[in-house]
Short mmCIF file of C-alpha atoms and ligand atoms in Angstrom, two decimals:
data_model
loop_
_atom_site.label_atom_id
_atom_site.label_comp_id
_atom_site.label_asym_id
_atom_site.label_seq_id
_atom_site.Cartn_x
_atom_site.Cartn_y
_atom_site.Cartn_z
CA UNK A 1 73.50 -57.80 7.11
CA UNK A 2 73.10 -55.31 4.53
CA UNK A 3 72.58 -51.73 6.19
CA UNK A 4 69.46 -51.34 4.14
CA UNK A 5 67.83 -54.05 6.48
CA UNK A 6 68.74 -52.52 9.90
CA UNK A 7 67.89 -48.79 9.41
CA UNK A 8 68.95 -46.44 12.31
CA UNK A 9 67.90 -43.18 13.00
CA UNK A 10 69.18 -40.58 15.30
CA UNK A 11 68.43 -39.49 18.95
CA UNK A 12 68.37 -36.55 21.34
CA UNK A 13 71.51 -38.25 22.65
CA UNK A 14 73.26 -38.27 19.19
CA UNK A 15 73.65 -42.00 19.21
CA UNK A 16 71.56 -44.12 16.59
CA UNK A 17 69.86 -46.19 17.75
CA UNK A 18 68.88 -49.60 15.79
CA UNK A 19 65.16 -49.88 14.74
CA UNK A 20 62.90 -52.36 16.48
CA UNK A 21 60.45 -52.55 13.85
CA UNK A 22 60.47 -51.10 10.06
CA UNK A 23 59.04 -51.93 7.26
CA UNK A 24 59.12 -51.09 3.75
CA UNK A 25 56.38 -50.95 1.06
CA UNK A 26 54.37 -53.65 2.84
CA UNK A 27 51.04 -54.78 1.51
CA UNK A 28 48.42 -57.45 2.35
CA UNK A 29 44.92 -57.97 0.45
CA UNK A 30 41.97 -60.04 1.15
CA UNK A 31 40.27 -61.51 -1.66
CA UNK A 32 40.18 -57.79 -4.05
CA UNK A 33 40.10 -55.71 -0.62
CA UNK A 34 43.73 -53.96 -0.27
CA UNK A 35 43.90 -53.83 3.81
CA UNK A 36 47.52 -52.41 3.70
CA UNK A 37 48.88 -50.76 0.66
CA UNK A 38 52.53 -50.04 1.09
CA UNK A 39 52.89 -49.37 4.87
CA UNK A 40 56.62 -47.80 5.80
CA UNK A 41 57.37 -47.55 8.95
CA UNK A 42 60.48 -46.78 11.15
CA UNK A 43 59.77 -47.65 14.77
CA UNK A 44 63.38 -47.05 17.25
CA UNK A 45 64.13 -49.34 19.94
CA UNK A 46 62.84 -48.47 23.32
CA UNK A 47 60.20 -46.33 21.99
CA UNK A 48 56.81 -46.28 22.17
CA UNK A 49 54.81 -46.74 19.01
CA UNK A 50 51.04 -46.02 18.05
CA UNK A 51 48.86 -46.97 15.31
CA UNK A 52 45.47 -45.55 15.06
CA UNK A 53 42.78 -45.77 13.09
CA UNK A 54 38.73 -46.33 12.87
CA UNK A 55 37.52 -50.04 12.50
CA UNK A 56 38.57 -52.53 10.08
CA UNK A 57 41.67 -49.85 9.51
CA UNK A 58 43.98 -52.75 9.25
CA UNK A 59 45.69 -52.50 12.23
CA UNK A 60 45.39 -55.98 13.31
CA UNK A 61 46.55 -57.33 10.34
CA UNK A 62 49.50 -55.11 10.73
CA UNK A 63 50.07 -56.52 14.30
CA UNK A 64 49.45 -60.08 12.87
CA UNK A 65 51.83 -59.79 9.94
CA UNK A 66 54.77 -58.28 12.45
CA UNK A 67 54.09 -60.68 14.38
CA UNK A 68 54.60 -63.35 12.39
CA UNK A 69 51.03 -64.80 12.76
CA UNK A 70 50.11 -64.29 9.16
CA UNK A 71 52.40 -63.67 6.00
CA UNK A 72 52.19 -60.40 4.31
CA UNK A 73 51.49 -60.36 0.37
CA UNK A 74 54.50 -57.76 -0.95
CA UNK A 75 56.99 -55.54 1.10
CA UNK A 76 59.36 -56.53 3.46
CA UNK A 77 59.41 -56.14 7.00
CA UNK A 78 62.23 -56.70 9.63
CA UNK A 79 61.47 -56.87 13.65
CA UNK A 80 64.09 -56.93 16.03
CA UNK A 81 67.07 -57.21 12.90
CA UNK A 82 64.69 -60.21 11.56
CA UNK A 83 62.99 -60.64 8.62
CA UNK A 84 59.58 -61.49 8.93
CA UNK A 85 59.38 -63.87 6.23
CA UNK A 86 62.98 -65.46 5.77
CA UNK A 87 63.59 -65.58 9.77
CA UNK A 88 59.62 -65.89 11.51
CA UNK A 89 61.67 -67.85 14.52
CA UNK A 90 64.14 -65.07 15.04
CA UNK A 91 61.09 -62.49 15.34
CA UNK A 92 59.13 -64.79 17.93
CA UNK A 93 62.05 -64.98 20.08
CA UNK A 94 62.26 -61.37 20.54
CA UNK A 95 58.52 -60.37 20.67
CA UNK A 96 56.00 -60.95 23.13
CA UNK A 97 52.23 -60.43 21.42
CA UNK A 98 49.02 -59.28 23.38
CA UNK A 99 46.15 -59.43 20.99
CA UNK A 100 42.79 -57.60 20.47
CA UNK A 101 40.98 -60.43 21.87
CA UNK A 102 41.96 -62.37 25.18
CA UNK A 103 44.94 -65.04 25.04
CA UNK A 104 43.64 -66.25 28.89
CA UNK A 105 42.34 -69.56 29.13
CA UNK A 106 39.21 -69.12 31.49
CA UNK A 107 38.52 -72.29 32.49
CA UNK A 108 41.98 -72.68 34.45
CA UNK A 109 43.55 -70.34 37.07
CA UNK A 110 45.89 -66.87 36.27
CA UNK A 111 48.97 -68.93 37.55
CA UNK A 112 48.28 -71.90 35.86
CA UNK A 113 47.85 -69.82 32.70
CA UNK A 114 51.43 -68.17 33.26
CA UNK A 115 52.83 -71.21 33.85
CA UNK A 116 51.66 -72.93 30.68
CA UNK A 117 53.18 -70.03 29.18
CA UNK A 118 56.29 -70.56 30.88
CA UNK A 119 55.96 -73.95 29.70
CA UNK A 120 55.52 -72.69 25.59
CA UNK A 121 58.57 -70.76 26.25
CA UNK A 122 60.45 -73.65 27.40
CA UNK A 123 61.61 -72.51 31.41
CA UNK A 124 62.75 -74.58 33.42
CA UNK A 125 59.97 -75.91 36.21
CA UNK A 126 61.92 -73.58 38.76
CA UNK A 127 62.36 -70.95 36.53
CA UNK A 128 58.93 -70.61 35.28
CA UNK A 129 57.66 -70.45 39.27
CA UNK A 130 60.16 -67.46 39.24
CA UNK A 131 58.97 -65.88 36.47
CA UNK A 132 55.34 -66.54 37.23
CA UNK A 133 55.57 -65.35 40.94
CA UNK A 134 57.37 -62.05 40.08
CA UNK A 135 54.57 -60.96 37.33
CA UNK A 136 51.84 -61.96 39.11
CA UNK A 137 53.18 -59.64 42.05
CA UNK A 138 54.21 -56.78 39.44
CA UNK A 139 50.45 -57.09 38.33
CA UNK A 140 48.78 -57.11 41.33
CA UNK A 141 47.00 -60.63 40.75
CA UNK A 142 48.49 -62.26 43.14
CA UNK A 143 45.20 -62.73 45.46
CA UNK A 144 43.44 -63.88 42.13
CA UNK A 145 46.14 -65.97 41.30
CA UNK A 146 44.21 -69.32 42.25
CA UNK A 147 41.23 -68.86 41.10
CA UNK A 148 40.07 -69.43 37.73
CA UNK A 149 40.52 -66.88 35.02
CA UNK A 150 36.76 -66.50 33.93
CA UNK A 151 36.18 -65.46 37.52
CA UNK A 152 38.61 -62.33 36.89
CA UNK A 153 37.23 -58.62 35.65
CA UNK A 154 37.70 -57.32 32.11
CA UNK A 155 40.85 -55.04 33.89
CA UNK A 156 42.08 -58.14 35.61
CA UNK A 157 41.92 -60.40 32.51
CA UNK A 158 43.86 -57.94 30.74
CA UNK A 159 46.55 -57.18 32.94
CA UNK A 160 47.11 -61.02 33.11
CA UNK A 161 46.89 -61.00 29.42
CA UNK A 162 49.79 -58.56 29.67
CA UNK A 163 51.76 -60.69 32.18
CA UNK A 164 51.33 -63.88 29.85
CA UNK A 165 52.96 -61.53 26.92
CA UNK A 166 55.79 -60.79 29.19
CA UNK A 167 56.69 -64.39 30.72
CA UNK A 168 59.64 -64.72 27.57
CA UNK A 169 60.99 -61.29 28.82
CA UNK A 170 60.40 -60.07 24.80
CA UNK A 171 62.31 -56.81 23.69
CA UNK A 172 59.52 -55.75 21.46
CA UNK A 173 56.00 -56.27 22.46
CA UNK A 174 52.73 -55.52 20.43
CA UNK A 175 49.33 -54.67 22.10
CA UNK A 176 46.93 -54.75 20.15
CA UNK A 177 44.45 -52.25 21.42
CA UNK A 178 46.00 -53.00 25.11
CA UNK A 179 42.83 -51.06 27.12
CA UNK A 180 39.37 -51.25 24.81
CA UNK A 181 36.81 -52.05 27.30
CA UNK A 182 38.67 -50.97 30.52
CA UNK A 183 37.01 -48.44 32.98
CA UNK A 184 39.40 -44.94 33.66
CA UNK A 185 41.18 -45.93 36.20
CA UNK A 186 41.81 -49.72 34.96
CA UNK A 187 43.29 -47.55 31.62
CA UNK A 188 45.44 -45.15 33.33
CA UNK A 189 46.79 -48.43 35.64
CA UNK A 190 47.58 -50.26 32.07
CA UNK A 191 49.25 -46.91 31.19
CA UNK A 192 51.10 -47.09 33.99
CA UNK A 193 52.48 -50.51 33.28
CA UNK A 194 52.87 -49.77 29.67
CA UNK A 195 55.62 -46.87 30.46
CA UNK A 196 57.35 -49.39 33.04
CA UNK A 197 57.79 -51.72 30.48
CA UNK A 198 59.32 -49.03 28.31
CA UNK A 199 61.79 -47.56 31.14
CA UNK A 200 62.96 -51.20 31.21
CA UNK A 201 63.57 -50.65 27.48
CA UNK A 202 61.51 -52.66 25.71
CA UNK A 203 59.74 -51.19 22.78
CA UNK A 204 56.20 -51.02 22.77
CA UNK A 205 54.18 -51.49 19.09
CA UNK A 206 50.00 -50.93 20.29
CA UNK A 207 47.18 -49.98 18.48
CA UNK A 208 43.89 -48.24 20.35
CA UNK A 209 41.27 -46.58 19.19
CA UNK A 210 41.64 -43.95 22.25
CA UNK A 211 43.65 -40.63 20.62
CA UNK A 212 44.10 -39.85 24.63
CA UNK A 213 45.95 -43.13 24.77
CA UNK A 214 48.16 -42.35 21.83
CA UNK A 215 48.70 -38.58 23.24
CA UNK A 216 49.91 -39.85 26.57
CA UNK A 217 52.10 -42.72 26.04
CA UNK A 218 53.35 -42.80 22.48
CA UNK A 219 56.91 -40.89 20.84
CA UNK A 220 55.59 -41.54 17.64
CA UNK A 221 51.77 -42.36 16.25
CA UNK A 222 50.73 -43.28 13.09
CA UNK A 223 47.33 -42.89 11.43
CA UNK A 224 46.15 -45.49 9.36
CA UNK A 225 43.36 -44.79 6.89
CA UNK A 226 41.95 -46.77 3.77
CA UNK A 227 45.28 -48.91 3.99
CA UNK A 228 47.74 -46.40 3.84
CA UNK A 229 49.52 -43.76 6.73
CA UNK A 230 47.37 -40.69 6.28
CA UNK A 231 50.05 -39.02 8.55
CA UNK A 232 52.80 -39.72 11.38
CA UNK A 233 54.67 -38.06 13.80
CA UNK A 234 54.97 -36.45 17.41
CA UNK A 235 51.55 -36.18 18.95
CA UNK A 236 52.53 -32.55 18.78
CA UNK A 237 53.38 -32.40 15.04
CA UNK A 238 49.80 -34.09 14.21
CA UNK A 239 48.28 -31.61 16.15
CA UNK A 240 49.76 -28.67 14.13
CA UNK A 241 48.41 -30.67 10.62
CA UNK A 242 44.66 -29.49 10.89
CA UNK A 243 43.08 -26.33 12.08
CA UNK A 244 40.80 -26.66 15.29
CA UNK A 245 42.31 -23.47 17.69
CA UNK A 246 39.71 -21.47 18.47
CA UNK A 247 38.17 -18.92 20.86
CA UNK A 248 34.56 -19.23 21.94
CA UNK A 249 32.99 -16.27 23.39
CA UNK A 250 29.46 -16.50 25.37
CA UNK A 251 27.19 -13.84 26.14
CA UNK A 252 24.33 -13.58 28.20
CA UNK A 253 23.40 -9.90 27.21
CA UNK A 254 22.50 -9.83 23.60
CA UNK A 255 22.85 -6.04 22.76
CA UNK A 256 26.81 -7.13 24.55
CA UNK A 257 26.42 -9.94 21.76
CA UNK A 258 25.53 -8.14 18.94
CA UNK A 259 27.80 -4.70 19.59
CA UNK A 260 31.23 -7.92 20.04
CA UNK A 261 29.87 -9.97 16.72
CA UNK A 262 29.61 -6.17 14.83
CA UNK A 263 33.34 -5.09 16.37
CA UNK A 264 35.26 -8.02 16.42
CA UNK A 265 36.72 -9.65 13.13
CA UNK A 266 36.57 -13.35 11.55
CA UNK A 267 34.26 -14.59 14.04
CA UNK A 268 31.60 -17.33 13.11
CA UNK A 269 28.03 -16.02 14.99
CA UNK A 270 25.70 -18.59 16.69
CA UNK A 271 23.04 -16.36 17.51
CA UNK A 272 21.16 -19.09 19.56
CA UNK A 273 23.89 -19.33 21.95
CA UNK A 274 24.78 -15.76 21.91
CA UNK A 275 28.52 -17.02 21.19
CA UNK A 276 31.17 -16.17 18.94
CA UNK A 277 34.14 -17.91 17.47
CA UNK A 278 37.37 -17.12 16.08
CA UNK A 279 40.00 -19.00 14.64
CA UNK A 280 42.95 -18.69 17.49
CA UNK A 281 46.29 -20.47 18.03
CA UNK A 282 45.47 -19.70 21.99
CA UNK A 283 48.33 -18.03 23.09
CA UNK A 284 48.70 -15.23 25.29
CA UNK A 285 49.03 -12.53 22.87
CA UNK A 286 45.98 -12.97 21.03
CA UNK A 287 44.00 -13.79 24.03
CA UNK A 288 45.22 -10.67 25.94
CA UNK A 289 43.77 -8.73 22.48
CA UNK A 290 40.48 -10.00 22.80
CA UNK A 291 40.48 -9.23 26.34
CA UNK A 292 41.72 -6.00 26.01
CA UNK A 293 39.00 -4.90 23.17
CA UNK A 294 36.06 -6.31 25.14
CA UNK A 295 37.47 -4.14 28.04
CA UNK A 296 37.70 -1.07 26.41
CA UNK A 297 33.99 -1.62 24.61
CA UNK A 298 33.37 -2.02 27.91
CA UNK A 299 31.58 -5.66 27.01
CA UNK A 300 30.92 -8.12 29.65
CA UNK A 301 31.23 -11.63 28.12
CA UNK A 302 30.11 -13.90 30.37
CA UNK A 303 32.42 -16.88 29.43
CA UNK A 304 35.73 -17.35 27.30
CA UNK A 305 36.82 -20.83 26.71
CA UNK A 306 40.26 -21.82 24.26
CA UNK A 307 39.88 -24.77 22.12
CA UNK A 308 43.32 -26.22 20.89
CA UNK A 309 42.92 -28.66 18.22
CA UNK A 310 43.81 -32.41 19.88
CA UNK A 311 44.13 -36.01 18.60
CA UNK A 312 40.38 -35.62 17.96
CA UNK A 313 40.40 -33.33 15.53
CA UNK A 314 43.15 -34.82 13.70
CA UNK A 315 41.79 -38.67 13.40
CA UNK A 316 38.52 -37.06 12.22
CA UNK A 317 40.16 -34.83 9.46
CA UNK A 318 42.72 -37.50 8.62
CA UNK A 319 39.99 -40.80 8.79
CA UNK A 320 36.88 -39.01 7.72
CA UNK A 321 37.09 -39.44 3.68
CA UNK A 322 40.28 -37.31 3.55
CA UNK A 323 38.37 -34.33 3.58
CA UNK A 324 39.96 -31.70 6.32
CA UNK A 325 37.03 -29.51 8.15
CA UNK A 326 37.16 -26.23 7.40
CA UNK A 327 34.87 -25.51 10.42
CA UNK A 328 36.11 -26.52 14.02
CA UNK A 329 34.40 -28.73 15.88
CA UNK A 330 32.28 -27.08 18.96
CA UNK A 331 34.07 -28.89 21.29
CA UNK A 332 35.72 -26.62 24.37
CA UNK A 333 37.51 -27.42 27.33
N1 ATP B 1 41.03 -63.25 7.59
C1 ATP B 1 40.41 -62.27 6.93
N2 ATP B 1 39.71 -62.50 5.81
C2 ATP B 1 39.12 -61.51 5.11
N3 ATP B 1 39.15 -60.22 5.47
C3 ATP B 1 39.82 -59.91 6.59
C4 ATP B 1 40.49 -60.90 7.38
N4 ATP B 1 41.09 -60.29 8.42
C5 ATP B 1 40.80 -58.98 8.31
N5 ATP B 1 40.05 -58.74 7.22
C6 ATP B 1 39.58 -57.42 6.76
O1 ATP B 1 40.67 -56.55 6.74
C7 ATP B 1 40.28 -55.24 7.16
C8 ATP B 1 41.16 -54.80 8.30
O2 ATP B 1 40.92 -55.60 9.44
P1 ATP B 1 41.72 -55.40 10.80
O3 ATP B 1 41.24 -56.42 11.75
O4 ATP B 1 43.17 -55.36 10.52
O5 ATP B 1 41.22 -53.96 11.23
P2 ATP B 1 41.49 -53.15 12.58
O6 ATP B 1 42.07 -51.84 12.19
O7 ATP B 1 42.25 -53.98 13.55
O8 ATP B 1 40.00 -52.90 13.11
P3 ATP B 1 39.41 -52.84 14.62
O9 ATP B 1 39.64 -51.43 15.09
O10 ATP B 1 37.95 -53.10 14.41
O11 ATP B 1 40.10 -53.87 15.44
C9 ATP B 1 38.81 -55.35 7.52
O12 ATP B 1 38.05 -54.89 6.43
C10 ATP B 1 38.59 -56.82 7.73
O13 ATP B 1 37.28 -57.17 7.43
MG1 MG B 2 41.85 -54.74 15.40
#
């Protein structure tokens, strides 16, 4: 194999390590719609991988076309060393596939469902009862396990979903948007789960529309706007890409407000709420400064909140018609 097709790129640990998933000017169109126009992407194995974007972004079809399910229209992609066009069988043996909407057959019980699945991936009658006993224990369903599926919650659906994906014992597995529609703590469960299966190694390819999601579990995240990557890298490095820090200042004492929005430089006034704002990167030194002038002016500010910039602010520069705000958002916390 040509060392073109199996890209490696370099770790903390100085050893490169192969790529699970990369692809290289990919496209796909419906009808005169361009969904993906010349998508490259680099994914390492046993990392975790996000792809965001707002509705209709393509992200599915990115999913479906990794995953074999549909055929992409230029490009090339290779999963797990395969290529998805030339070697579809040598990608399904490697993946497993959660997608957006439910694999779970309602109308028959969670093990049954796991066992047909053993079943599609050819275990033996003994070793599908294994396999199916172990996940069902892993993912707490075991109670459920006899009753039917359409009994189950939208959290316990999913996680069965998840155990379903995981009967082959794939290397690479793709959620598609793994936790839309679960409560908090049914999300931060599926989180938990999520960076089990990726201590075990596997590498993990999901797509959410929650920029918390992306934040907490994934090395690498990728924004997808208007068919093409607006921007990828560490949650970090996206963060640093738009402006967003700032300093909020609230008064309850207006002549305290006015004599601060007179002194103080760069701020933005919102006379209403007798708060200032100034463009900030948070850290201690310019925070002390602030501090240390409303002290001596002897000003009492009644509250002082920092705003970094977050995932937020970057899917809503990077998705909202290219256009980067100029103001932040009033958003504190
Ligand atoms: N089979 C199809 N025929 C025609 N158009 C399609 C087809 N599948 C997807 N599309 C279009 O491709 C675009 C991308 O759809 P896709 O499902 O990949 O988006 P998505 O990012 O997964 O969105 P969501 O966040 O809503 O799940 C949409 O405009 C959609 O209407
Ligand atoms: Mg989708």
């Amino acid at each position: 194999m040509p060392s073109s097709v199996m890209p490696t790129s370099s770790r903390a640990d100085g050893h490169a390590s192969p790529a699970a998933v990369s692809t290289v000017g990919l496209r796909k169109s419906y009808g005169d719609k361009t969904v993906l126009d010349s998508i490259d992407l680099h994914i390492p194995a046993g990392s975790v991988f996000a792809l965001l974007g707002p509705n209709g972004a393509g992200k599915t079809t990115a999913v479906k076309i990794l995953s074999t399910l549909i055929s992409a229209d230029g490009g090339q992609a290779q999963v797990a060393g395969h290529d998805v066009a030339t070697s579809p069988d040598g990608v399904r043996a490697a993946i497993g596939v959660t997608g957006q909407f439910s694999a779970v057959d309602g109308l028959i019980t969670g093990e049954e469902n796991m066992l047909l699945m053993a079943d599609l991936h050819h275990l033996s009658k003994r070793e599908g009862r294994r396999v199916t006993a172990e996940l069902l224990e892993r993912f707490d369903l075991v109670e459920a396990a006899k009753k039917p599926a359409q009994s189950y919650s939208g959290g316990m659906k999913r996680r069965l979903d998840i155990a379903m994906t995981l009967v082959g014992s794939p290397r690479i597995i793709f959620l598609d948007e793994p936790t839309t529609g679960l409560d908090p703590r049914s999300r931060h469960n599926m989180w938990g789960i999520i960076r089990e299966l990726v201590s075990d190694g596997v590498t993990v390819f999901l797509t959410t529309q929650y920029l918390e999601e992306a934040d907490e579990l994934a090395d690498r995240i990728a924004v997808l706007n208007d068919g093409r990557i607006a921007a990828e890298g560490s949650a970090d490095e996206l963060k640093r890409l738009v402006p967003g820090g700032h300093v909020r200042i609230r008064f309850s004492d207006p002549s305290a407000y006015r004599s601060a929005a007179a002194a103080l430089r760069e701020v933005t006034r919102d006379d209403e709420a007798l708060a200032l704002q100034m463009p900030s990167d948070g850290s201690q030194r310019e925070l002390r400064s602030i501090l240390d002038w409303l002290d001596a002016a002897g000003v009492e500010a009644d509250e002082l909140t920092v705003h970094t910039p977050d995932l937020d602010d970057v899917f809503f520069a990077l998705t909202g018609g290219g256009k980067v705000p100029n103001q932040p958002k009033e958003n504190t916390r």
